[in-house]
mmCIF file of C-alpha atoms in Angstrom:
data_model
loop_
_atom_site.group_PDB
_atom_site.id
_atom_site.type_symbol
_atom_site.label_atom_id
_atom_site.label_comp_id
_atom_site.label_asym_id
_atom_site.label_seq_id
_atom_site.Cartn_x
_atom_site.Cartn_y
_atom_site.Cartn_z
ATOM 1 C CA MET V 1271 94.593 15.411 256.879
ATOM 2 C CA LYS V 1272 93.918 11.850 258.039
ATOM 3 C CA GLN V 1273 90.599 12.950 259.486
ATOM 4 C CA ILE V 1274 89.356 14.436 256.232
ATOM 5 C CA GLU V 1275 90.668 11.421 254.302
ATOM 6 C CA ASN V 1276 88.890 8.978 256.623
ATOM 7 C CA ALA V 1277 85.722 11.047 256.282
ATOM 8 C CA GLY V 1278 85.760 10.624 252.491
ATOM 9 C CA ALA V 1279 87.561 13.609 250.947
ATOM 10 C CA HIS V 1280 88.873 12.806 247.459
ATOM 11 C CA LEU V 1281 91.760 15.260 247.021
ATOM 12 C CA ILE V 1282 94.015 17.364 249.210
ATOM 13 C CA HIS V 1283 94.066 20.879 247.750
ATOM 14 C CA VAL V 1284 97.521 22.409 248.243
ATOM 15 C CA ASP V 1285 97.425 26.217 248.112
ATOM 16 C CA VAL V 1286 100.879 27.591 247.345
ATOM 17 C CA MET V 1287 101.202 31.379 247.796
ATOM 18 C CA ASP V 1288 104.304 33.493 247.257
ATOM 19 C CA GLY V 1289 103.418 36.905 248.709
ATOM 20 C CA HIS V 1290 103.715 38.459 245.236
ATOM 21 C CA PHE V 1291 100.946 37.071 243.037
ATOM 22 C CA VAL V 1292 98.731 37.059 246.129
ATOM 23 C CA PRO V 1293 99.237 39.097 249.321
ATOM 24 C CA ASN V 1294 100.013 36.102 251.512
ATOM 25 C CA ILE V 1295 102.683 33.412 251.886
ATOM 26 C CA SER V 1296 101.836 29.780 252.590
ATOM 27 C CA TYR V 1297 104.343 26.979 252.057
ATOM 28 C CA GLY V 1298 106.363 25.383 249.299
ATOM 29 C CA ALA V 1299 107.231 22.027 247.807
ATOM 30 C CA THR V 1300 109.215 20.788 250.817
ATOM 31 C CA VAL V 1301 106.180 20.948 253.090
ATOM 32 C CA MET V 1302 103.954 19.339 250.449
ATOM 33 C CA LYS V 1303 106.435 16.528 249.839
ATOM 34 C CA SER V 1304 106.502 15.805 253.576
ATOM 35 C CA LEU V 1305 102.895 14.621 253.146
ATOM 36 C CA CYS V 1306 103.843 11.931 250.617
ATOM 37 C CA GLY V 1307 102.998 8.511 251.975
ATOM 38 C CA ARG V 1308 101.030 9.972 254.892
ATOM 39 C CA THR V 1309 97.797 9.958 252.907
ATOM 40 C CA GLN V 1310 96.282 8.047 250.009
ATOM 41 C CA MET V 1311 94.625 11.211 248.711
ATOM 42 C CA PRO V 1312 96.123 12.657 245.524
ATOM 43 C CA PHE V 1313 97.534 16.191 245.624
ATOM 44 C CA ASP V 1314 95.659 18.948 243.845
ATOM 45 C CA VAL V 1315 98.342 21.652 243.686
ATOM 46 C CA HIS V 1316 97.188 25.251 243.168
ATOM 47 C CA LEU V 1317 100.109 27.547 242.366
ATOM 48 C CA MET V 1318 99.139 31.116 243.266
ATOM 49 C CA ILE V 1319 102.612 32.332 242.399
ATOM 50 C CA GLU V 1320 104.467 34.441 239.876
ATOM 51 C CA ASN V 1321 106.661 32.658 237.317
ATOM 52 C CA PRO V 1322 105.084 29.246 238.003
ATOM 53 C CA ASP V 1323 107.068 27.610 235.185
ATOM 54 C CA GLN V 1324 110.193 27.825 237.334
ATOM 55 C CA TYR V 1325 108.658 25.741 240.112
ATOM 56 C CA ILE V 1326 106.311 23.235 238.488
ATOM 57 C CA GLY V 1327 108.830 20.398 238.640
ATOM 58 C CA ASP V 1328 109.267 20.898 242.386
ATOM 59 C CA PHE V 1329 105.630 19.918 242.978
ATOM 60 C CA VAL V 1330 105.611 16.740 240.910
ATOM 61 C CA THR V 1331 105.400 13.629 243.092
ATOM 62 C CA GLU V 1332 103.845 10.189 242.708
ATOM 63 C CA GLN V 1333 100.771 11.606 244.465
ATOM 64 C CA THR V 1334 100.424 14.784 242.408
ATOM 65 C CA GLU V 1335 97.303 14.478 240.250
ATOM 66 C CA TYR V 1336 96.757 18.116 239.265
ATOM 67 C CA ILE V 1337 98.914 21.209 239.055
ATOM 68 C CA THR V 1338 96.899 24.357 238.427
ATOM 69 C CA VAL V 1339 98.449 27.655 237.384
ATOM 70 C CA HIS V 1340 96.809 31.043 236.988
ATOM 71 C CA GLN V 1341 96.115 32.346 233.520
ATOM 72 C CA GLU V 1342 97.017 35.781 234.869
ATOM 73 C CA ALA V 1343 100.493 34.602 235.988
ATOM 74 C CA CYS V 1344 101.548 32.897 232.747
ATOM 75 C CA ARG V 1345 102.850 34.727 229.696
ATOM 76 C CA HIS V 1346 102.559 31.601 227.564
ATOM 77 C CA ILE V 1347 99.743 29.616 229.148
ATOM 78 C CA ASN V 1348 99.621 26.896 226.473
ATOM 79 C CA ARG V 1349 103.325 26.193 226.899
ATOM 80 C CA THR V 1350 102.927 26.037 230.667
ATOM 81 C CA VAL V 1351 100.006 23.615 230.365
ATOM 82 C CA GLN V 1352 102.005 21.370 228.027
ATOM 83 C CA HIS V 1353 104.956 21.529 230.427
ATOM 84 C CA ILE V 1354 102.735 20.235 233.242
ATOM 85 C CA ARG V 1355 101.334 17.465 231.052
ATOM 86 C CA SER V 1356 104.830 16.405 229.994
ATOM 87 C CA MET V 1357 105.459 15.507 233.652
ATOM 88 C CA ASP V 1358 102.514 13.078 233.678
ATOM 89 C CA VAL V 1359 100.396 15.441 235.747
ATOM 90 C CA LYS V 1360 96.958 16.780 234.799
ATOM 91 C CA PRO V 1361 97.177 20.504 234.020
ATOM 92 C CA GLY V 1362 94.706 23.007 235.377
ATOM 93 C CA VAL V 1363 94.187 26.687 234.642
ATOM 94 C CA ALA V 1364 92.707 29.087 237.204
ATOM 95 C CA ILE V 1365 91.102 32.461 236.654
ATOM 96 C CA ASN V 1366 90.481 35.152 239.252
ATOM 97 C CA PRO V 1367 87.039 36.710 239.801
ATOM 98 C CA GLY V 1368 87.920 39.703 237.603
ATOM 99 C CA THR V 1369 89.110 37.582 234.662
ATOM 100 C CA PRO V 1370 86.492 36.678 232.033
ATOM 101 C CA VAL V 1371 85.915 33.108 230.876
ATOM 102 C CA SER V 1372 86.867 34.266 227.368
ATOM 103 C CA ALA V 1373 90.500 34.413 228.564
ATOM 104 C CA LEU V 1374 90.445 30.595 228.513
ATOM 105 C CA GLU V 1375 89.339 30.295 224.903
ATOM 106 C CA TYR V 1376 92.637 29.063 223.487
ATOM 107 C CA VAL V 1377 93.632 26.778 226.351
ATOM 108 C CA LEU V 1378 90.396 24.911 227.142
ATOM 109 C CA GLU V 1379 91.167 21.989 224.852
ATOM 110 C CA ASP V 1380 94.571 21.487 226.471
ATOM 111 C CA ALA V 1381 93.517 21.609 230.139
ATOM 112 C CA ASP V 1382 92.054 18.865 232.317
ATOM 113 C CA LEU V 1383 90.715 21.277 234.904
ATOM 114 C CA ILE V 1384 89.528 24.861 235.019
ATOM 115 C CA LEU V 1385 89.474 26.507 238.426
ATOM 116 C CA ILE V 1386 87.038 29.370 238.877
ATOM 117 C CA MET V 1387 88.155 31.451 241.837
ATOM 118 C CA SER V 1388 84.987 32.626 243.561
ATOM 119 C CA VAL V 1389 86.914 34.885 245.948
ATOM 120 C CA ASN V 1390 90.005 36.984 245.375
ATOM 121 C CA PRO V 1391 92.863 34.560 246.071
ATOM 122 C CA GLY V 1392 95.199 34.835 249.010
ATOM 123 C CA PHE V 1393 93.094 34.512 252.151
ATOM 124 C CA GLY V 1394 90.694 31.944 253.580
ATOM 125 C CA GLY V 1395 87.274 32.654 255.017
ATOM 126 C CA GLN V 1396 86.086 35.085 252.348
ATOM 127 C CA LYS V 1397 82.507 35.343 251.113
ATOM 128 C CA TYR V 1398 81.523 33.859 247.772
ATOM 129 C CA ILE V 1399 81.284 36.453 244.974
ATOM 130 C CA PRO V 1400 77.801 35.853 243.455
ATOM 131 C CA GLU V 1401 78.799 36.999 239.951
ATOM 132 C CA CYS V 1402 81.027 33.933 239.711
ATOM 133 C CA THR V 1403 77.957 31.730 239.331
ATOM 134 C CA GLU V 1404 77.437 33.139 235.834
ATOM 135 C CA LYS V 1405 81.057 32.391 234.988
ATOM 136 C CA ILE V 1406 80.619 28.751 236.037
ATOM 137 C CA GLN V 1407 77.487 28.489 233.905
ATOM 138 C CA GLU V 1408 79.206 30.104 230.933
ATOM 139 C CA LEU V 1409 82.179 27.759 231.219
ATOM 140 C CA LYS V 1410 79.916 24.711 231.546
ATOM 141 C CA GLU V 1411 77.998 25.701 228.408
ATOM 142 C CA ILE V 1412 81.242 26.017 226.414
ATOM 143 C CA ILE V 1413 82.560 22.676 227.670
ATOM 144 C CA ASP V 1414 79.292 20.930 226.802
ATOM 145 C CA LYS V 1415 79.041 22.594 223.405
ATOM 146 C CA GLU V 1416 82.619 21.679 222.491
ATOM 147 C CA GLU V 1417 82.223 18.200 224.061
ATOM 148 C CA LEU V 1418 85.378 18.662 226.130
ATOM 149 C CA ASP V 1419 86.474 16.451 229.011
ATOM 150 C CA VAL V 1420 87.326 19.203 231.483
ATOM 151 C CA ASP V 1421 86.558 19.360 235.196
ATOM 152 C CA ILE V 1422 85.182 22.600 236.631
ATOM 153 C CA GLN V 1423 86.574 23.366 240.058
ATOM 154 C CA VAL V 1424 85.369 26.186 242.297
ATOM 155 C CA ASP V 1425 87.428 27.614 245.149
ATOM 156 C CA GLY V 1426 86.267 30.235 247.621
ATOM 157 C CA GLY V 1427 83.348 30.813 249.949
ATOM 158 C CA ILE V 1428 81.972 27.279 249.714
ATOM 159 C CA ASN V 1429 79.363 26.642 252.424
ATOM 160 C CA ASP V 1430 75.956 25.018 252.845
ATOM 161 C CA SER V 1431 74.193 27.439 250.480
ATOM 162 C CA THR V 1432 76.902 28.108 247.885
ATOM 163 C CA LEU V 1433 77.762 24.416 247.517
ATOM 164 C CA GLU V 1434 74.425 23.764 245.850
ATOM 165 C CA THR V 1435 74.673 26.972 243.816
ATOM 166 C CA VAL V 1436 78.008 26.070 242.232
ATOM 167 C CA MET V 1437 77.015 22.455 241.604
ATOM 168 C CA ASP V 1438 73.784 23.542 239.911
ATOM 169 C CA ALA V 1439 75.848 25.925 237.769
ATOM 170 C CA GLY V 1440 78.058 23.062 236.568
ATOM 171 C CA ALA V 1441 80.981 22.628 238.974
ATOM 172 C CA ASN V 1442 82.057 19.070 239.770
ATOM 173 C CA LEU V 1443 85.130 19.692 241.978
ATOM 174 C CA LEU V 1444 84.723 21.820 245.085
ATOM 175 C CA VAL V 1445 87.485 23.257 247.243
ATOM 176 C CA ALA V 1446 86.436 23.818 250.838
ATOM 177 C CA GLY V 1447 88.772 25.337 253.408
ATOM 178 C CA SER V 1448 87.076 27.176 256.253
ATOM 179 C CA TYR V 1449 83.895 25.177 255.607
ATOM 180 C CA VAL V 1450 85.789 21.986 256.487
ATOM 181 C CA PHE V 1451 88.420 23.098 258.968
ATOM 182 C CA ASN V 1452 86.223 25.242 261.241
ATOM 183 C CA GLY V 1453 84.651 22.787 263.640
ATOM 184 C CA ASP V 1454 84.629 19.002 263.527
ATOM 185 C CA LEU V 1455 86.525 17.970 260.397
ATOM 186 C CA ALA V 1456 85.000 14.532 259.964
ATOM 187 C CA SER V 1457 81.391 15.644 260.388
ATOM 188 C CA ASN V 1458 81.966 18.639 258.089
ATOM 189 C CA VAL V 1459 83.336 16.437 255.290
ATOM 190 C CA GLN V 1460 80.540 13.920 255.758
ATOM 191 C CA ARG V 1461 77.930 16.695 255.586
ATOM 192 C CA ILE V 1462 79.442 17.909 252.303
ATOM 193 C CA GLN V 1463 79.468 14.373 250.905
ATOM 194 C CA GLU V 1464 75.815 13.939 251.793
ATOM 195 C CA LYS V 1465 74.877 17.220 250.132
ATOM 196 C CA ILE V 1466 76.779 16.231 246.973
ATOM 197 C CA GLU V 1467 75.105 12.825 246.858
ATOM 198 C CA ASN V 1468 71.664 14.377 247.352
#
């Protein structure tokens, strides 16, 4: 974590998985909270869990900037988004590759971040699903047309070629797991930063 911070990463993306919403288990709030004070990077918490409303408060810390929940996991997505905002955290809404952008129609104005999953969530190292590029473009067009202040984040299969693809499509926040953590962390982050700047 210190290596990627020193190399210039802006956020630490915290993938929380429960073994129900996705077929894998990661870690919970206790592990995340153990990072408080060990980094200056804000936490970007991605809850890939069922019943996220029950656990949102557990992930609120002084370093938590975003908490993102899945549209597919929330019965009342607007209420969940408002619940996150009421805790002085920026709310995000994620959609899986099989979920259309139209599912976000009634929550876009309330969210600070939309996360387009470009792989099926639950496992690292997957290949980018090319059809997701159109979803990023569609979302970007809606945000621009409605003049909304919403970040577009993309998570899954980010590498040297897809990084440029998703940025050209309109994404401005990129989640990179295997791309960063396989090999030399510092040089990987620096290479990404250079690509973004170029």
